[in-house]
Coordinates of C-alpha atoms and ligand atoms in Angstrom, one line a residue:
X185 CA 0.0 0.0 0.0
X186 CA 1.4 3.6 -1.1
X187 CA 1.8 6.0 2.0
X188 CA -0.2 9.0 2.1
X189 CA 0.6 12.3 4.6
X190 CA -1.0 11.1 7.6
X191 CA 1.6 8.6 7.8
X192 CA 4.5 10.7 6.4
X193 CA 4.1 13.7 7.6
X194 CA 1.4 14.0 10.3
X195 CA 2.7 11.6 11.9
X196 CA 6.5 12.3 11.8
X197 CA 4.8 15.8 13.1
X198 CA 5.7 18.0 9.9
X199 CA 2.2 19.4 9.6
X200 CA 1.8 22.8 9.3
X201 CA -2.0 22.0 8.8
X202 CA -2.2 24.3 5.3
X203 CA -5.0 22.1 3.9
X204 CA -3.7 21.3 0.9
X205 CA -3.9 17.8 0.5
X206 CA -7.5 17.8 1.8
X207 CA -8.5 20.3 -0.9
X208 CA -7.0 18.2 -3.6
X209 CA -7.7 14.6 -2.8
X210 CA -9.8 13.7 -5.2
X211 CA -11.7 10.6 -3.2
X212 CA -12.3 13.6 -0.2
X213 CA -10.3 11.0 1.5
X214 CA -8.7 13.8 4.3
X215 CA -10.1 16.4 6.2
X216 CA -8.4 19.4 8.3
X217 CA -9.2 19.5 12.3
X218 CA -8.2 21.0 15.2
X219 CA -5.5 18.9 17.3
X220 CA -5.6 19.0 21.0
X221 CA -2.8 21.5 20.5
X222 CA -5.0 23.8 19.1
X223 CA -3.0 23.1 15.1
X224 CA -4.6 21.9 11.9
X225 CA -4.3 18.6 11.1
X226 CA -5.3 16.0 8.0
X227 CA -7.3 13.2 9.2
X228 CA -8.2 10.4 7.5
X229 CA -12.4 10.6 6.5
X230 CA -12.5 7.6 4.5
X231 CA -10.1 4.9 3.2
X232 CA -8.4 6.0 0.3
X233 CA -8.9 3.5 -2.5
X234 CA -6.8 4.6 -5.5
X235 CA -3.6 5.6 -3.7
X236 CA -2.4 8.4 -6.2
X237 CA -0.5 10.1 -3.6
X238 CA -1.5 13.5 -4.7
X239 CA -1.9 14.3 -1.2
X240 CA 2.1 14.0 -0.9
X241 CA 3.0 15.5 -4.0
X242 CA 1.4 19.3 -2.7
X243 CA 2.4 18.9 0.4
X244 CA 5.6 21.6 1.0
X245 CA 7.0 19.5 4.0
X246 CA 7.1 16.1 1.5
X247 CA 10.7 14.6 0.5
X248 CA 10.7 14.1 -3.3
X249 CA 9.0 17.5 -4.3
X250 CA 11.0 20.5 -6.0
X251 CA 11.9 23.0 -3.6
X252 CA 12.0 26.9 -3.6
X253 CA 14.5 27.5 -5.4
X254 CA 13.5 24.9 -8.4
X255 CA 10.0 26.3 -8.5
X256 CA 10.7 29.6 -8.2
X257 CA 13.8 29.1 -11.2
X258 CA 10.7 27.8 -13.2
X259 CA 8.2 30.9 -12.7
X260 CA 10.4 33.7 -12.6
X261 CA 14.3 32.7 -13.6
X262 CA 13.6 33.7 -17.5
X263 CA 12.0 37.6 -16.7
X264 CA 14.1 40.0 -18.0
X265 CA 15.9 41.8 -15.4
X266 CA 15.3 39.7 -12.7
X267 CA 17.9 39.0 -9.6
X268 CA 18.8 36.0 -7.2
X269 CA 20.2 35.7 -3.9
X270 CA 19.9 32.7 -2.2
X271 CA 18.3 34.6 1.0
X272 CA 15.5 36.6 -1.0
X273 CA 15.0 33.5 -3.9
X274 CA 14.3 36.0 -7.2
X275 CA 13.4 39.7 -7.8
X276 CA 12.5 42.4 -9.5
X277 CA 12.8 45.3 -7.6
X278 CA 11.6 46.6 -4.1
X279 CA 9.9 49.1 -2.5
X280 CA 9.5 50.8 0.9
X281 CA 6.2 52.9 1.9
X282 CA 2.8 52.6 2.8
X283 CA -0.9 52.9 1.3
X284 CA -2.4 55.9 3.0
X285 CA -5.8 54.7 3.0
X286 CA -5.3 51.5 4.4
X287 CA -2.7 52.3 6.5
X288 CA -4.4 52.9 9.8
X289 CA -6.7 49.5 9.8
X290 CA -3.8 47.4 8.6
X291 CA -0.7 45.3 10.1
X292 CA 2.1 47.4 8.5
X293 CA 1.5 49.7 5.7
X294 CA -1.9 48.3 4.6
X295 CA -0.3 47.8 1.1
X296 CA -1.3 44.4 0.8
X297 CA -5.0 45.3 1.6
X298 CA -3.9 48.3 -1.2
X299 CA -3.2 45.5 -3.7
X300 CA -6.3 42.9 -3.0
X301 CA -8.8 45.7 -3.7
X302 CA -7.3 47.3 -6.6
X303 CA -6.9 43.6 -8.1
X304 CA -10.9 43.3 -8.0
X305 CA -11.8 47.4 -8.6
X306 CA -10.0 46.9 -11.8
X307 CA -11.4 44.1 -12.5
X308 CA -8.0 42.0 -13.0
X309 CA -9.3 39.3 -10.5
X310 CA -12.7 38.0 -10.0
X311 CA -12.2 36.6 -6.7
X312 CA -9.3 37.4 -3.2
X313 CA -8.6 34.8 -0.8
X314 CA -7.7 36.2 1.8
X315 CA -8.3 35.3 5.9
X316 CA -10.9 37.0 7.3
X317 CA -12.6 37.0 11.3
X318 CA -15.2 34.4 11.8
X319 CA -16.7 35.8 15.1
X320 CA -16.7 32.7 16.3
X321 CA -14.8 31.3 19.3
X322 CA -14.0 28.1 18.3
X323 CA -12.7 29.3 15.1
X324 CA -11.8 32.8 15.3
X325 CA -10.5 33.3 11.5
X326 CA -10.6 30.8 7.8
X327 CA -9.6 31.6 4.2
X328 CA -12.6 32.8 2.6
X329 CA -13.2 33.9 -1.1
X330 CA -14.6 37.5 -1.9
X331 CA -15.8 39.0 -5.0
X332 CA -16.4 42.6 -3.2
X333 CA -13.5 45.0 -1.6
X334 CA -15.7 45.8 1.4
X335 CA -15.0 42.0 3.0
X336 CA -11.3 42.3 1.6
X337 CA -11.3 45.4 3.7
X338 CA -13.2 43.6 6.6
X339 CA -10.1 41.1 6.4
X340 CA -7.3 43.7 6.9
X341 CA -4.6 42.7 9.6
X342 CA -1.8 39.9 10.2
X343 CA -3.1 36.7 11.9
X344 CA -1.4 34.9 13.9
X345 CA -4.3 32.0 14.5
X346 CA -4.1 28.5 12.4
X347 CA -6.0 28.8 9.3
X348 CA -6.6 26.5 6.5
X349 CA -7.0 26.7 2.5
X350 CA -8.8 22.9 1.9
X351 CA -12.3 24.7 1.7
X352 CA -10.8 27.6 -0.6
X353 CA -9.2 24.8 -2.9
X354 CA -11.9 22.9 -3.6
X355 CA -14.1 26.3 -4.3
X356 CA -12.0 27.1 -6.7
X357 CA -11.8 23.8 -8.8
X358 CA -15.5 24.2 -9.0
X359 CA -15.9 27.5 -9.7
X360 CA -14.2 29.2 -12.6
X361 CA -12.6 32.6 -12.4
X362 CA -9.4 34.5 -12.0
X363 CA -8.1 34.6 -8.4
X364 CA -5.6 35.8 -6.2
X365 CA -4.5 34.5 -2.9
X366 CA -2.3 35.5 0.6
X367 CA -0.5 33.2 2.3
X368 CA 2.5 32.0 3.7
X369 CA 5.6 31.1 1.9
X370 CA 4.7 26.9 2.9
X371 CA 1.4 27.9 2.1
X372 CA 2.5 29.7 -1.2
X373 CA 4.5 26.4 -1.8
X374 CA 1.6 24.3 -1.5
X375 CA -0.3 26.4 -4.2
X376 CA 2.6 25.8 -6.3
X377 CA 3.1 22.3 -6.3
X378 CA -0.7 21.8 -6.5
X379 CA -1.1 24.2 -9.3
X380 CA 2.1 21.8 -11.0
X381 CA -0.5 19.1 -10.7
X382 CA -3.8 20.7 -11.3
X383 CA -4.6 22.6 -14.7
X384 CA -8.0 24.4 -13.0
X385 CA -6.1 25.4 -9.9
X386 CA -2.8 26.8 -12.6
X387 CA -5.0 28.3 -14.6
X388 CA -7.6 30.4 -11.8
X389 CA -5.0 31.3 -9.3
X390 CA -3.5 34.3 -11.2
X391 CA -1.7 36.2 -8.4
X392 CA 0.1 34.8 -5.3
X393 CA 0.5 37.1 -2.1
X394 CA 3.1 36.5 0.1
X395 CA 3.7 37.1 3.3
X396 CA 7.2 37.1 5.6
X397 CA 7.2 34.8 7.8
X398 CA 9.2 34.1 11.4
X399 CA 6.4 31.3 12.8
X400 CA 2.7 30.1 13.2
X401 CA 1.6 29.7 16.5
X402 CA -1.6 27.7 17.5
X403 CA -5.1 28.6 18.5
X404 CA -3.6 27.9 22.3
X405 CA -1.5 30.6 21.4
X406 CA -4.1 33.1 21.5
X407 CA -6.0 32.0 24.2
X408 CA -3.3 31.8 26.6
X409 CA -2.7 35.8 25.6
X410 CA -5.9 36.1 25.5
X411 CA -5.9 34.9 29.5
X412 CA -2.9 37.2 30.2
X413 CA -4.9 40.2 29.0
X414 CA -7.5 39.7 31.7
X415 CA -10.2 37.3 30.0
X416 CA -11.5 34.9 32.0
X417 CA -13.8 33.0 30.4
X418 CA -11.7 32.0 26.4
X419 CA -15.2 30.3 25.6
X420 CA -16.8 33.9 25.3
X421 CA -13.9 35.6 23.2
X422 CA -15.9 36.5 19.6
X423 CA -13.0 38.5 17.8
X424 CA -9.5 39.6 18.1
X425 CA -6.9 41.7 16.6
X426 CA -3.7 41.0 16.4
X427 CA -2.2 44.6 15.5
X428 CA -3.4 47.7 17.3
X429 CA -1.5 50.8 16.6
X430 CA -0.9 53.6 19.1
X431 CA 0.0 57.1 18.3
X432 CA 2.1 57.2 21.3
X433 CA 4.0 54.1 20.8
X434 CA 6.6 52.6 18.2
X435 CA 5.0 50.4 15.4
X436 CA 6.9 47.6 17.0
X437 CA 5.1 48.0 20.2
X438 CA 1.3 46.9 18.7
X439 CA -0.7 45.5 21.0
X440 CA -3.6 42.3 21.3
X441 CA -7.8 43.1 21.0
X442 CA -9.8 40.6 22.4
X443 CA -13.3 41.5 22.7
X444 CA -16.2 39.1 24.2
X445 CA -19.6 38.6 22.9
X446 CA -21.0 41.7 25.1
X447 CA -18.5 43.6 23.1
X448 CA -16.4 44.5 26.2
X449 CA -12.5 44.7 24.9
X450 CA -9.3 43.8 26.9
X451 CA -6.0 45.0 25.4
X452 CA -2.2 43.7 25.8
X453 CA 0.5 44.7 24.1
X454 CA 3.8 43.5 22.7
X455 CA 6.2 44.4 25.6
X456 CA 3.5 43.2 28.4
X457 CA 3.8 39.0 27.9
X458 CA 3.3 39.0 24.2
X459 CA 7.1 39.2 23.1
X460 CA 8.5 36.5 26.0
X461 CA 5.3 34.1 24.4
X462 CA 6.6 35.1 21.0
X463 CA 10.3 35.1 20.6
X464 CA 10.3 32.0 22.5
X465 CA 8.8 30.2 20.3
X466 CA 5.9 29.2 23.0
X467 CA 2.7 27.5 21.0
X468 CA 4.9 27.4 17.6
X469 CA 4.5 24.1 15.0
X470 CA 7.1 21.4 15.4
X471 CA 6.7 21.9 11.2
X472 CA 8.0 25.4 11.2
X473 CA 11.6 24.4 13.1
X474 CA 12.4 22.8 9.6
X475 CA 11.1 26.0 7.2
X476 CA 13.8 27.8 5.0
X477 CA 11.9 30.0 3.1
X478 CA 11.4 33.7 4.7
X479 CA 10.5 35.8 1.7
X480 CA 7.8 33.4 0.5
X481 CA 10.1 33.1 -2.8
X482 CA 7.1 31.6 -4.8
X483 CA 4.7 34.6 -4.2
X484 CA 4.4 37.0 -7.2
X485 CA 4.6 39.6 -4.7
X486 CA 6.1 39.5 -1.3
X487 CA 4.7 41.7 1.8
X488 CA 6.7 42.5 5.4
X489 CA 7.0 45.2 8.0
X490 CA 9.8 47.7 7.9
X491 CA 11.8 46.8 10.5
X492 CA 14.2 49.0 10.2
X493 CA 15.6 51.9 13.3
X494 CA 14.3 54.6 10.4
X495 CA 11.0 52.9 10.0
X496 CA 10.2 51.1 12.9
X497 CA 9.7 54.5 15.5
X498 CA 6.4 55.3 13.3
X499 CA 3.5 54.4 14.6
X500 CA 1.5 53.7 11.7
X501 CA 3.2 51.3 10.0
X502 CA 5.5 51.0 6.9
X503 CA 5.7 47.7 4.4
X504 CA 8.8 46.3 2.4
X505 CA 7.4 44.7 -1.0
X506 CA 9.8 42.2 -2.8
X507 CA 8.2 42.2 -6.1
X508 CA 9.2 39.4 -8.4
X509 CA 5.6 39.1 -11.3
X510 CA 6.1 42.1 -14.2
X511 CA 2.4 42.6 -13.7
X512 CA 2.4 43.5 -10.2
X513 CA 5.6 45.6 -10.9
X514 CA 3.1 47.4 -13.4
X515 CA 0.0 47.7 -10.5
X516 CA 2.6 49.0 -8.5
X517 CA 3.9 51.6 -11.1
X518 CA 0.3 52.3 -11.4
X519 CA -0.7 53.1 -7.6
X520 CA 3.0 55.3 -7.4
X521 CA 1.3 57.5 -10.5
X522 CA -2.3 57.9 -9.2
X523 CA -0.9 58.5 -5.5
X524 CA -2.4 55.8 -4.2
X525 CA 0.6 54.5 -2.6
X526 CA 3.5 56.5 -1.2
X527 CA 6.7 54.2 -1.9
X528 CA 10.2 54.9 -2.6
X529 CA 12.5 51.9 -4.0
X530 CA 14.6 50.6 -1.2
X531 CA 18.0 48.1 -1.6
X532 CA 18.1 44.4 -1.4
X533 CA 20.7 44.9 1.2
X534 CA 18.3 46.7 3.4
X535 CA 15.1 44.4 2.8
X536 CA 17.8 41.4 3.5
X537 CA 18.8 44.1 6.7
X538 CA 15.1 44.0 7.9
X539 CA 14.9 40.6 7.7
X540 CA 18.3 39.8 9.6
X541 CA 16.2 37.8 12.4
X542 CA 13.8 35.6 10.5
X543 CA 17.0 34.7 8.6
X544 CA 18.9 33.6 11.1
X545 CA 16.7 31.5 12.1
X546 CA 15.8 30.0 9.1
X547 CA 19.4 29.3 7.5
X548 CA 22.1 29.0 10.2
X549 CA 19.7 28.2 13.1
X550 CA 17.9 25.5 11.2
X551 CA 21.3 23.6 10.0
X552 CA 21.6 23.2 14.3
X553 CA 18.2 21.8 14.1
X554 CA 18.7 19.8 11.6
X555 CA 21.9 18.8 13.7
X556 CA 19.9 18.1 16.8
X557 CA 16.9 16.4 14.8
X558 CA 19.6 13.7 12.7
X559 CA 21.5 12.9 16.7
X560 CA 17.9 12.2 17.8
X561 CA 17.6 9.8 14.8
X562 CA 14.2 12.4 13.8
X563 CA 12.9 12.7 10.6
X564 CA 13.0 15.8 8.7
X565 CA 12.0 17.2 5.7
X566 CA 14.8 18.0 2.8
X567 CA 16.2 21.1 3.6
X568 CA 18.5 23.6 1.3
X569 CA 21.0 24.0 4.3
X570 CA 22.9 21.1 5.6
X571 CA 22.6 19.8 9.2
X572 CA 25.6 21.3 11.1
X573 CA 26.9 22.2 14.6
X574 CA 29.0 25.4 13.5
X575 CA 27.3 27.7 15.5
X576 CA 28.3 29.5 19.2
X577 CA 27.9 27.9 22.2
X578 CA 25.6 30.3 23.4
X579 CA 23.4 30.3 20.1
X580 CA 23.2 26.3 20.6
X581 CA 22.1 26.5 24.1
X582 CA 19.3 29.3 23.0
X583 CA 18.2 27.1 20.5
X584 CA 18.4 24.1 23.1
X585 CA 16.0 26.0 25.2
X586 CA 13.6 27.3 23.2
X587 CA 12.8 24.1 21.7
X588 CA 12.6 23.1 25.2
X589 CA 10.3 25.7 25.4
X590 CA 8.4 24.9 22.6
X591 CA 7.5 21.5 23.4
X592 CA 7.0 22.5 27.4
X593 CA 4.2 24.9 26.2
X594 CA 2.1 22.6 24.3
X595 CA 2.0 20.0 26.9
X596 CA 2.0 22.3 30.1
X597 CA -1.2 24.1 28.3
X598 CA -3.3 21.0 28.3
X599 CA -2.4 20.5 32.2
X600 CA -3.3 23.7 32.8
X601 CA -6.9 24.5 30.7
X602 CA -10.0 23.4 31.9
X603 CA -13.6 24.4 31.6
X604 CA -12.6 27.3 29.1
X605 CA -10.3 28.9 31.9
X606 CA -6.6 28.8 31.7
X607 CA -4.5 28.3 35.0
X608 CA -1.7 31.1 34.3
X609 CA -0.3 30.7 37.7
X610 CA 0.4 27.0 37.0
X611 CA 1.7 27.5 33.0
X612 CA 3.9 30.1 34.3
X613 CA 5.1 28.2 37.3
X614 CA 6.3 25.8 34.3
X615 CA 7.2 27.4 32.1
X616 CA 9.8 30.5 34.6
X617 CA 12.7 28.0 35.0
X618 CA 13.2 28.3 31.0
X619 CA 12.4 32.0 31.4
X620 CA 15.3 32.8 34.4
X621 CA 17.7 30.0 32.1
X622 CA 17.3 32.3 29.0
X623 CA 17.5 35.8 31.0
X624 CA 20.9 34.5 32.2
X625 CA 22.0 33.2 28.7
X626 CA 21.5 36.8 27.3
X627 CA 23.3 38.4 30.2
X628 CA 26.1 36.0 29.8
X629 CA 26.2 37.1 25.9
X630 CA 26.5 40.6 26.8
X631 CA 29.3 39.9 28.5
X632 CA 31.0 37.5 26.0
X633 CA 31.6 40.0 23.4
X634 CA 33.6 42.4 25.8
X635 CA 35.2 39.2 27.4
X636 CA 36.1 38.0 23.7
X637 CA 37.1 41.8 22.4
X638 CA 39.6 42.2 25.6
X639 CA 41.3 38.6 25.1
X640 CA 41.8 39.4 21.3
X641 CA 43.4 42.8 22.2
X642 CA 45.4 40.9 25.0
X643 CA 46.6 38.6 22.3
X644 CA 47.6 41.3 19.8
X645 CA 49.3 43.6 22.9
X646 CA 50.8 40.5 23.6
X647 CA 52.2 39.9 20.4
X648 CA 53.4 43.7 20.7
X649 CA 55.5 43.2 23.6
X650 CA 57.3 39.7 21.9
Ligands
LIG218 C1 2.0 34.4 10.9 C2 2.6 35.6 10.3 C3 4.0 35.9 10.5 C4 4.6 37.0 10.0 N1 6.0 37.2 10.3 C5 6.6 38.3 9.8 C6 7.9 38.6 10.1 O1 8.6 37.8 10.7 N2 8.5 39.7 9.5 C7 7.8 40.6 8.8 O2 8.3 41.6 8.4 N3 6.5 40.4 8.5 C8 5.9 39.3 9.0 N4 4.5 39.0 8.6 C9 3.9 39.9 7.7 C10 3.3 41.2 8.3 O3 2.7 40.9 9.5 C11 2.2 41.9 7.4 O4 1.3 40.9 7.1 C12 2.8 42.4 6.1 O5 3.7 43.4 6.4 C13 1.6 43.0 5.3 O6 1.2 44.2 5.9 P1 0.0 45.1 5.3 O7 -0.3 46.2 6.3 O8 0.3 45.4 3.9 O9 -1.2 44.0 5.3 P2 -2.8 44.2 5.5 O10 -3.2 45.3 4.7 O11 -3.1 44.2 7.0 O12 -3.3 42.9 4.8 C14 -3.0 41.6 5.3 C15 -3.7 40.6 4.4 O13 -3.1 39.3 4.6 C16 -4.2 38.4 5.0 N5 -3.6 37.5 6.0 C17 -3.5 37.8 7.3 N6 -3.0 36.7 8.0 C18 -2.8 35.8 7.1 C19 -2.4 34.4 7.1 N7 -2.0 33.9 8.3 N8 -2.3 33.7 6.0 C20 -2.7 34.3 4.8 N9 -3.2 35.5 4.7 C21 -3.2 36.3 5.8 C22 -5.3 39.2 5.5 O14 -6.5 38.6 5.2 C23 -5.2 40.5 4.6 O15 -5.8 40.4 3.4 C24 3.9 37.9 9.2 C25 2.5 37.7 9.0 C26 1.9 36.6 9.5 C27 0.4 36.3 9.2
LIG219 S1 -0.3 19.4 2.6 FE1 -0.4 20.8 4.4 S2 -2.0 19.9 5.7 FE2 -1.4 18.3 4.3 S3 0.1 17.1 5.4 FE3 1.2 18.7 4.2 S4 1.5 20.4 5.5 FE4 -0.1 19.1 6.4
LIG220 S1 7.7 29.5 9.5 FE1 7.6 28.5 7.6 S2 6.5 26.6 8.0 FE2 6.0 28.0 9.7 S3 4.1 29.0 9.0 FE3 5.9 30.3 8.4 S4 6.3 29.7 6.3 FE4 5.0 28.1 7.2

């Protein structure tokens, strides 16, 4: 019997729960449901009786399937003028600024939100897919498909809440029409290799949206933020936003809606729990530890926040776009002329700069996880860095720990959540002994550098006085 992804990848826990294989199975074998981790999975609905493997073949955490760089040398290596470096896959050109209009109920510069409704206005797409809020607690946001720019509009905002594209898929094999779509770059990947496999979906998904990306997190995510913000009851939460902007405070500062069904809000922001929950990599996929792609390289256009010292102070948001399709460099060209949007072109160097984090972690950290994954005998998904231990002592031990922390998070959460109510003092009780082991590992690697800087100018004094 050929293997399918339940038992490749679910169950070697590479899932990142995109719905792909569920939306293109043709027997409806698979559907997409929430794990007790609060993450999408594929579960097996009925037996699958032909065994065509599709499911594996659009999955972008399968062995066997091209990667990034393969695709994306397929779509856009044969544009004139395009460029490639292996940390931003291809390009056109790219662009700093923001869409005035959108700006203020957007994550960043709203540009993306700029893009999605000029696509429909002028009538180059008959349908978005975008992720939009569900008001509903158990499922607080899904892909949906829009023909109108007010529920693009409604959908404004990053989200950082599990969401899945096997509905979205399957709408649009059955229903002709030009689309566009946001996602992820594993998402974007998915879309891809499906669209290899599927004339329909190559020929209606017309415009891919991409979106930088660090990490998911899980629907536990939000609700334990949503318990350090003051809710008590997470049954009753009907919305939330994940990217309030305050006049007073830098753009990297946002802060956390959640408001309950009696419409009563409780706000947290960045620097109050949200960061520690974040940059540990609490609530995060076990799939995303083996993701190498950070500028969604297979995206026709590629969306991020400005985070850069010159940007990053203002309040209200400022986008990077990595454009790579000649027709959204022309939509772009367009909105510049009819002030629409207000961008200035901006360096690879700097968009790489803004990006210096996410990269990190996704090329030299990920060859120590990869490291750490082959000495535990794990299995993980072909990578385009190799598995490697050259990395500090102190970066291994960070990594060490927030893996540690990772895990600790899922599994303390369960422990700690019952009857819609989430036992912080317990979680944290858990989870402070990696908190006060981290605290001292950055305090250590303040020192280090001084400590390494003096021996070096020891050994060069030294060398003086021979
Ligand atoms: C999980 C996640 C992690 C991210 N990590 C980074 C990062 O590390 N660095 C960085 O610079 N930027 C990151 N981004 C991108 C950034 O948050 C903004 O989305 C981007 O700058 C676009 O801003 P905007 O104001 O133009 O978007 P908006 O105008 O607010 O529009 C955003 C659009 O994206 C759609 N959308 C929101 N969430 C999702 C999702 N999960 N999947 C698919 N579509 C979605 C919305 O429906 C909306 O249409 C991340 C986004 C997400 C969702
Ligand atoms: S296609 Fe997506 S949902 Fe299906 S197994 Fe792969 S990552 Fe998981
Ligand atoms: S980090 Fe990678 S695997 Fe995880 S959600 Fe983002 S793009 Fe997907």
């Amino acid at each position: 019997m050929r293997s399918n992804v339940i038992e490749k990848i679910v169950n070697s826990d590479l899932c990142i729960g995109c719905g792909t294989c569920a939306g293109v199975c043709p027997q409806k074998a698979l559907g997409i449901q929430f794990n007790n981790y609060g993450e999408y999975t594929p579960v097996q609905e009925k037996n699958c009786l032909n065994e065509c493997g599709l499911c594996l073949k659009v999955c972008p955490f399968s062995d066997g399937n091209e990667n990034e760089t393969d695709i994306g040398t397929k779509l856009y290596g044969n544009i004139d003028g395009i460029n490639y470096l292996f940390e931003t896959g291809y390009y056109l050109d790219s662009y700093v600024g923001y869409a005035p209009n959108f700006r203020q109920s957007s994550s960043s510069g709203g540009i993306v939100t700029w893009i999605l409704t000029t696509l429909l206005k002028n009538n180059v797409v008959d349908y978005v897919i975008c992720v939009s809020p569900q008001h509903n607690p158990d499922q607080l946001f899904k892909f949906e498909t829009f023909s109108d720019v007010n529920s693009v509009l409604n959908s404004s905002g990053s989200v950082y809440y599990p969401v899945e594209m096997s509905e979205v898929i399957q709408k649009v094999l059955k229903v002709p029409g030009r689309y566009a779509v946001t996602g992820l770059p594993c998402f974007i990947k998915a879309i891809r290799l499906a669209t290899q496999k599927n004339r329909k979906l190559r020929e209606r998904i017309v415009f891919t949206i991409g979106l930088v990306c660090g990490q998911m997190k899980s629907k536990n995510y939000t609700k334990y933020i949503a318990a350090i913000a003051g809710n008590d009851s997470l049954k009753k939460i009907q919305s939330v936003y994940y990217r309030g902007k305050s006049p007073d405070k830098p753009a990297s500062n946002y802060y956390y809606k959640f408001i309950d069904e009696h419409g009563s809000q409780h706000k947290i922001f960045w620097n109050e729990g949200v960061s520690e929950a974040w940059v540990n990599r609490w609530f995060t996929p076990n799939a995303c530890n083996y993701c190498d792609d950070v500028f969604a390289e297979l995206a026709d256009v590629t969306f991020m926040d400005a985070w850069l010292p010159e940007y990053s102070k203002d309040s209200r948001g400022t986008n990077i776009v990595l454009v790579r399709s000649p027709k959204v460099l022309n939509i772009i060209q367009e909105g510049i002329e009819k002030a629409e949007i207000n961008v200035s072109k901006i360096s690879v160097e700097k968009v790489i700069q803004s990006q210096a984090g996410v990269i990190e972690l996704k090329r030299k950290q990920l060859s120590y996880r990869l490291y750490l994954a082959e000495q535990k005998g794990l299995k993980t998904p072909e990578k385009r860095v190799n598995a490697s231990k050259d990395i500090g002592i102190l970066k291994r031990r960070e990594i060490k720990l927030k893996a540690k922390m990772q895990e600790e998070s899922k599994q303390l959460f369960l422990g700690c959540y019952k009857d819609h109510a989430l036992d912080i003092k317990t979680f944290r009780a858990g989870m402070n002994p990696y908190i006060n082991q981290i605290r001292q590992l950055r305090l250590l690697g303040k020192f280090a550098l001084p400590i390494r800087l003096i021996k070096k100018i020891s050994k060069v004094e030294g060398k003086k006085n021979e």
